[in-house]
Amino acid sequence: MDGVEGKPDSLPVWIYGAAAGGVVLIVATATIAGHFLWRRKKRQESTERNAMLKAEFIENLTPRKESEEK
């Protein structure tokens, strides 16, 4: 405390640690949330693709009448 009496020259060291910890916590939370959102998007795309393939497969299994082929 070299400055004005009762007022420190700089912030205590723990404040920097707390700020850094807060930043790490925010970045980690955003990363985890982004990962789960990405997984949900991929799962949705996969479900849609599987539904299309299933419909196409069933359509190819059903025998066609000659009138439909022409």
Coordinates of N, CA and C in Angstrom, one line a residue:
M1 N 0.8 -1.2 0.0 CA 0.0 0.0 0.0 C 0.9 1.2 0.0
D2 N 1.4 1.5 -1.1 CA 2.3 2.7 -1.2 C 1.5 3.9 -1.6
G3 N 0.3 3.8 -2.1 CA -0.5 4.9 -2.5 C -1.1 5.7 -1.4
V4 N -2.3 6.2 -1.7 CA -3.0 6.9 -0.6 C -3.4 6.0 0.5
E5 N -3.4 6.5 1.7 CA -3.6 5.6 2.8 C -5.0 5.0 2.8
G6 N -5.1 3.7 3.0 CA -6.4 3.0 3.0 C -6.8 2.5 1.6
K7 N -6.1 2.9 0.5 CA -6.4 2.5 -0.8 C -5.3 1.8 -1.5
P8 N -5.4 0.5 -1.8 CA -4.3 -0.2 -2.4 C -4.0 0.3 -3.8
D9 N -2.7 0.0 -4.2 CA -2.2 0.4 -5.5 C -2.8 -0.4 -6.6
S10 N -3.0 -1.7 -6.4 CA -3.6 -2.6 -7.4 C -4.6 -3.5 -6.8
L11 N -5.3 -4.2 -7.7 CA -6.3 -5.2 -7.2 C -5.6 -6.4 -6.6
P12 N -6.3 -7.0 -5.7 CA -5.7 -8.3 -5.1 C -5.6 -9.3 -6.2
V13 N -4.6 -10.2 -6.0 CA -4.4 -11.2 -7.0 C -5.6 -12.2 -7.2
W14 N -6.3 -12.4 -6.2 CA -7.4 -13.4 -6.3 C -8.5 -12.9 -7.3
I15 N -8.6 -11.6 -7.5 CA -9.6 -11.1 -8.4 C -9.3 -11.5 -9.8
Y16 N -8.0 -11.5 -10.2 CA -7.6 -12.0 -11.5 C -7.9 -13.5 -11.7
G17 N -7.6 -14.2 -10.6 CA -8.0 -15.7 -10.7 C -9.5 -15.9 -10.8
A18 N -10.3 -15.1 -10.1 CA -11.7 -15.3 -10.2 C -12.2 -14.9 -11.6
A19 N -11.6 -13.8 -12.2 CA -12.0 -13.4 -13.5 C -11.7 -14.5 -14.5
A20 N -10.5 -15.0 -14.4 CA -10.0 -16.0 -15.4 C -10.9 -17.3 -15.2
G21 N -11.2 -17.7 -14.0 CA -12.1 -18.8 -13.7 C -13.5 -18.6 -14.3
G22 N -14.0 -17.4 -14.2 CA -15.3 -17.1 -14.8 C -15.3 -17.2 -16.3
V23 N -14.2 -16.7 -16.9 CA -14.1 -16.8 -18.4 C -14.0 -18.3 -18.8
V24 N -13.2 -19.1 -18.1 CA -13.1 -20.5 -18.4 C -14.4 -21.2 -18.3
L25 N -15.2 -20.9 -17.2 CA -16.5 -21.5 -17.0 C -17.5 -21.1 -18.2
I26 N -17.4 -19.9 -18.6 CA -18.3 -19.5 -19.7 C -18.0 -20.2 -21.0
V27 N -16.7 -20.2 -21.3 CA -16.2 -20.9 -22.5 C -16.6 -22.4 -22.5
A28 N -16.4 -23.0 -21.4 CA -16.7 -24.5 -21.3 C -18.2 -24.7 -21.4
T29 N -19.0 -23.9 -20.8 CA -20.4 -24.0 -20.9 C -20.9 -23.9 -22.4
A30 N -20.4 -22.8 -23.0 CA -20.7 -22.6 -24.4 C -20.3 -23.8 -25.3
T31 N -19.1 -24.3 -25.1 CA -18.6 -25.4 -25.9 C -19.5 -26.7 -25.7
I32 N -19.8 -27.0 -24.5 CA -20.7 -28.1 -24.2 C -22.0 -28.0 -24.8
A33 N -22.6 -26.8 -24.6 CA -24.0 -26.5 -25.2 C -23.9 -26.6 -26.7
G34 N -22.9 -26.1 -27.3 CA -22.7 -26.2 -28.8 C -22.6 -27.6 -29.2
H35 N -21.9 -28.4 -28.5 CA -21.7 -29.8 -28.9 C -23.1 -30.5 -28.8
F36 N -23.9 -30.3 -27.8 CA -25.2 -31.0 -27.7 C -26.1 -30.5 -28.8
L37 N -26.1 -29.2 -29.2 CA -26.9 -28.7 -30.3 C -26.5 -29.3 -31.6
W38 N -25.1 -29.5 -31.8 CA -24.6 -30.1 -33.0 C -25.1 -31.5 -33.1
R39 N -25.0 -32.2 -32.0 CA -25.5 -33.6 -32.0 C -27.0 -33.7 -32.3
R40 N -27.8 -32.8 -31.8 CA -29.2 -32.8 -32.0 C -29.5 -32.6 -33.5
K41 N -28.7 -31.7 -34.1 CA -28.9 -31.4 -35.5 C -28.5 -32.6 -36.4
K42 N -27.4 -33.2 -36.1 CA -27.0 -34.4 -36.8 C -28.0 -35.5 -36.7
R43 N -28.5 -35.7 -35.5 CA -29.5 -36.8 -35.2 C -30.8 -36.5 -36.1
Q44 N -31.2 -35.3 -36.1 CA -32.4 -34.9 -36.9 C -32.1 -35.2 -38.4
E45 N -30.9 -34.8 -38.9 CA -30.6 -35.0 -40.3 C -30.6 -36.5 -40.6
S46 N -30.1 -37.3 -39.7 CA -30.0 -38.7 -39.9 C -31.4 -39.4 -39.9
T47 N -32.3 -38.9 -39.0 CA -33.6 -39.4 -39.0 C -34.4 -39.1 -40.3
E48 N -34.2 -37.9 -40.8 CA -34.8 -37.5 -42.1 C -34.3 -38.4 -43.2
R49 N -33.0 -38.6 -43.2 CA -32.4 -39.4 -44.3 C -32.8 -40.8 -44.2
N50 N -32.9 -41.3 -43.0 CA -33.4 -42.7 -42.9 C -34.8 -42.9 -43.3
A51 N -35.7 -41.9 -43.0 CA -37.1 -42.0 -43.4 C -37.2 -41.9 -45.0
M52 N -36.4 -41.1 -45.6 CA -36.4 -41.1 -47.1 C -35.9 -42.4 -47.7
L53 N -34.9 -42.9 -47.1 CA -34.3 -44.2 -47.6 C -35.3 -45.4 -47.4
K54 N -36.0 -45.3 -46.3 CA -37.0 -46.4 -46.0 C -38.2 -46.3 -47.0
A55 N -38.7 -45.1 -47.2 CA -39.8 -44.9 -48.2 C -39.3 -45.3 -49.6
E56 N -38.1 -45.0 -50.0 CA -37.6 -45.4 -51.3 C -37.5 -46.9 -51.4
F57 N -37.0 -47.6 -50.3 CA -36.8 -49.0 -50.3 C -38.2 -49.7 -50.4
I58 N -39.2 -49.2 -49.6 CA -40.5 -49.8 -49.7 C -41.1 -49.7 -51.0
E59 N -40.9 -48.5 -51.6 CA -41.4 -48.2 -53.0 C -40.8 -49.2 -54.0
N60 N -39.5 -49.5 -53.8 CA -38.9 -50.4 -54.8 C -39.3 -51.9 -54.5
L61 N -39.8 -52.2 -53.3 CA -40.2 -53.6 -53.1 C -41.5 -53.9 -53.6
T62 N -42.4 -52.9 -53.7 CA -43.8 -53.2 -54.2 C -43.8 -53.5 -55.7
P63 N -44.4 -54.6 -56.1 CA -44.4 -54.8 -57.5 C -45.3 -53.8 -58.3
R64 N -44.9 -53.5 -59.5 CA -45.6 -52.5 -60.2 C -46.5 -53.2 -61.3
K65 N -47.6 -52.6 -61.5 CA -48.5 -53.1 -62.6 C -47.9 -52.6 -63.9
E66 N -48.3 -53.3 -65.0 CA -47.8 -52.9 -66.3 C -48.3 -51.5 -66.7
S67 N -49.5 -51.2 -66.2 CA -50.0 -49.8 -66.6 C -49.2 -48.7 -65.9
E68 N -48.6 -49.0 -64.7 CA -47.7 -48.0 -64.0 C -46.4 -47.9 -64.7
E69 N -45.9 -49.0 -65.3 CA -44.5 -48.9 -65.8 C -44.5 -48.1 -67.1
K70 N -45.5 -48.0 -67.8 CA -45.5 -47.3 -69.1 C -45.8 -45.9 -69.0

